[in-house]
Amino acid sequence: MVSTDRMPPNCPGGHDGAPDTGAGVHLQNQLEVLIQDFRTSTEPPMPVFVVHALRGEDDDAVAGLVRRLYTGQEAHGTRCAVAQDAYEGATEVRRAAAMVRALSDPKKWGGPKAVYRRYAFPRLRLVHAVEDAVAALGDTWPAPVQGSPEAGQDQRQRLLNQLAEQRWRPSDTARWRSGLPLFDMAHILPASLVTVLAALLARSEWYVAVSAGLVFLLLLTVLNYVLPGRAPIFLWLRRESRWFMTTTFLRAADQDQPTEVSLLRPVRSWKAIAARAYGVAEALKAGGDFHLQLCVLALREDLRDNHRRWSWDLRGFKRPRPPVLFLPHADARNGGIELIRAISDVRSRRSELDPLLVVAAVPAQDVPRLERSVVRAAPVPEAEPPKFGERLRTWYREWAHNLRAEQSPSRERSVLPWVMKVPLPSDQLGPVEEGHPHRRASARPTFARLVWALHTLVLVIALLTAGTVMRADALQDRYCSASLLTANRDTRRMETSGGGTECIGIATGGLRFSDWLPATRPEQEVAAVTAGDGTPWTVTGLEDRIARQNEEVLTRHPGKYVTVVYAGPLSADAAAGSSLVKGAEELAGVYLAQAVINESSGVKLRVLLANGGVDLGHQEQMAEAIAAYAAHDPTVVGVVGTGRDLKSSRATTRILMEAGLPVVSGTNSATYLPREFANWFSLAATDEWQTRQLGLIAAQLRTPGRRQYALVLARDTARTDDLYTDEQARYGQRMLQRQGFTLLKQRRYTLSGGKPELRSHAQEICRGGEVPSVIYFAGRVEDVDPLMTRLGTEPGCAGKPLAILTGDDLSKADFAGGGHSVAPKVTLYHAALAELRTAATRTSFYLDAARHLPGLRGHRLRYDSPALASGQTALAHDATRALFWAATRDDRPQSRASTWVNLRNVTIEGMATGTIDFTRAPLYGDRTGHSIVLKEVRRTGDGTSEPRVVCSRTAGDTRPLTRKECPVR
């Protein structure tokens, strides 16, 4: 039972409407007790206080007391409504219904001190909409006069058409209630938000998502408001429609009609609402108490919903004071007596409590119309009668105690159990001294009002918006493919040394590395990226072809494929003087292997591309992305590529090894990698072995018994990640020393603006007293032309015989095509990793390339064709074929671990470079059988350069080269 002894504190200050009579003070205090209990969520039962005078001449004083209570409660912040003295209507029930209709106006409730937003009465307005539709159809509906135009029409359809014309709202409601139709679309806006979120989760750009939501919102607005003669869209999802169909008060008599609404059954739901509306309209047409009780029920349910605590906006927590309805004159003129009876009847029929508190002043002569209540008569006088306030609290306790029994339908003459009559003696209607204290329930704002409020929502939205924008910017700055909320984390943005941006990682989710190249058009890409190399394909075209192959593999051969990752330099930085030659050529070899394999093999090959940046400058981050992706894709069996020897190569190989991924490289000639890592396999001859073979030439350049000077000229790598140059310089120095040359101090040249600074070095080399006859050049192919220019013009070197030895990086130079040249009297000897001429007669590589590579269909290809002469494409092709062979032993996809083991049993003949044989590859040691070519380049009489193969071995041939096989001219 509700405790009424815990009195609220005194009202802190005076205000208009403060009670000025004894009865007013006590009634005000009793109301504040109920309000305080309501605030603390004890949900006290809210009675209908019927106050009346014991003598008829005091009726006006009682009415004034009720008005005073209304003013006081409004000053306390209670949502109050006051009824007029008279309403229109033919009967008292009709006048009571008109009073309830007037209460459906939210402006009738709450003054300027009421917290939170206005009440909403959707259920009551729906009842009024049906009522107005019946009135608009006229007195002859639903039985029109025979012979009239309406007699031949479907009466149910007539009602639905009228309701659609009213938009299922009362006829006195403005079409555009808030000036804009969007504010009335309770379900269209959420649907549009879902559209936006769906677009965002699909990783569309933010403007695409917002545009999709706006277009969807506009479309639904047109359907909801512009098209005439139809019900509002999503009508069956509105809360008033759900109540309309689920309340037992309106249970349909026809059990064959559907009586529920469902999100997934719009047609069935619409039929159910239409049938219910017709049944209610017929009942309203018949008149009687049903109309009034339905209105009271709807008012009651709306008020319950307005104070529902666990709603989306926590409005019940923000409205700690219950609504109070004041009836200063509850009589026959305004239907107040019938309204009181209807409230009590409806509450007795329903089992839920509602928050409505009613205070009604009833004339003394009309009190018998309310029949009996808990207070049957005035208390028996005692020696010291209790004060009126104590009696009032006692009456409330008795009323609350007997409420359950009084609602029983079998209780004799118990028809108004929710009415609590309070007789007011004349001595309580007199004035009290000025400043007499009265009570007021706590007025402090609730926690929900402070935290879950409009200003908080605006602040949260502002913070979320700012955070979302900042996060989107961060995602856009960090990842290559990002939307407003998500990002493809397999790739990241990195800066190039030239100030550009490149995309590093493994391409998934449709990402293309070619989109990040400096030039966007294919013809520009050929010119700017391949730098006149003669390759007719572009990275864009190769990526598209690989993507089509992958899509076909996943679609038509699920579970019957393995995945190989190509890891290479798929970026270009024109400002830094770097190009995409190596990446484009290697990628062509990988694609060619994929196309041939998928055309002829039962197990298919899927290729993913990984970019290590310009010259593989970010290969360690690339390896981390590959390892992270491979962790959740077991089809990834290994990596092809990583073709540059850098200081980060150890960390890169270790990351891939820890992920269980073997690496097959076509061009990385690092000597230390096969000695330190069991997962490393390379087709390239190591730097140490290459220099030993160049020693066969150096030995022929040495004149026995004569002092000959030699030196190593190397690029400065102090500020770079380059390790290939350091290895070439170290092993070249050892080789020259073994051949008996007198070594001069090693020289290191630097780069300025991407160009080598060789002038001072050339002057010191050529003008000194010890001019070398052999120079071991440990540099890059792009530095050869500046070196030749200096040697051909510098006094002391110009016109004098000079031999330059260098490693396999010079195999990328196009001497025969005029792309590079050597100085007069200078002979250049360099190694190359791919012996293509001898192997060409035993391979189908060139026929396959003509059929599959872009721009080569119908061409007759040879080992010396410009597009293939460097050997990069051939080596990448052979490496991919070797890794696939290990991953598909017994014509079944192998696991990652099995692929690693199977690689040491690989023997494949007929490849572009010969026979790929890893069976002689010891753990942590050097293998034999590399392909190797030693070339000589001299200047001809017409100023061009002529390359010549000195000697060579195809892959798989383990016979050592000899001086006799490698004669120099």
Short mmCIF file of N, CA, C and O in Angstrom, two decimals, residues 219 339 390 442 461 904 930 968:
data_model
loop_
_atom_site.label_atom_id
_atom_site.label_comp_id
_atom_site.label_asym_id
_atom_site.label_seq_id
_atom_site.Cartn_x
_atom_site.Cartn_y
_atom_site.Cartn_z
N LEU A 219 11.38 9.89 -52.27
CA LEU A 219 10.44 8.95 -52.88
C LEU A 219 9.31 8.60 -51.93
O LEU A 219 8.13 8.61 -52.31
N LEU A 339 -18.27 11.67 -17.59
CA LEU A 339 -16.84 11.43 -17.79
C LEU A 339 -16.24 10.70 -16.59
O LEU A 339 -15.46 9.76 -16.74
N GLU A 390 -5.66 14.86 8.42
CA GLU A 390 -5.51 13.47 8.85
C GLU A 390 -6.66 12.63 8.32
O GLU A 390 -6.47 11.47 7.90
N SER A 442 9.51 16.99 -4.63
CA SER A 442 10.83 17.39 -5.11
C SER A 442 10.77 17.89 -6.55
O SER A 442 10.15 17.26 -7.41
N ILE A 461 25.19 14.29 -30.75
CA ILE A 461 25.21 14.23 -32.22
C ILE A 461 26.37 15.07 -32.76
O ILE A 461 27.07 14.66 -33.68
N ARG A 904 60.97 -28.42 -51.77
CA ARG A 904 62.30 -29.01 -51.85
C ARG A 904 62.31 -30.25 -52.74
O ARG A 904 63.36 -30.87 -52.93
N HIS A 930 71.64 -22.49 -60.92
CA HIS A 930 71.03 -21.22 -61.29
C HIS A 930 71.25 -20.92 -62.77
O HIS A 930 72.26 -21.31 -63.36
N VAL A 968 87.10 -13.45 -73.60
CA VAL A 968 86.84 -12.03 -73.85
C VAL A 968 87.62 -11.62 -75.07
O VAL A 968 88.66 -12.20 -75.40
#
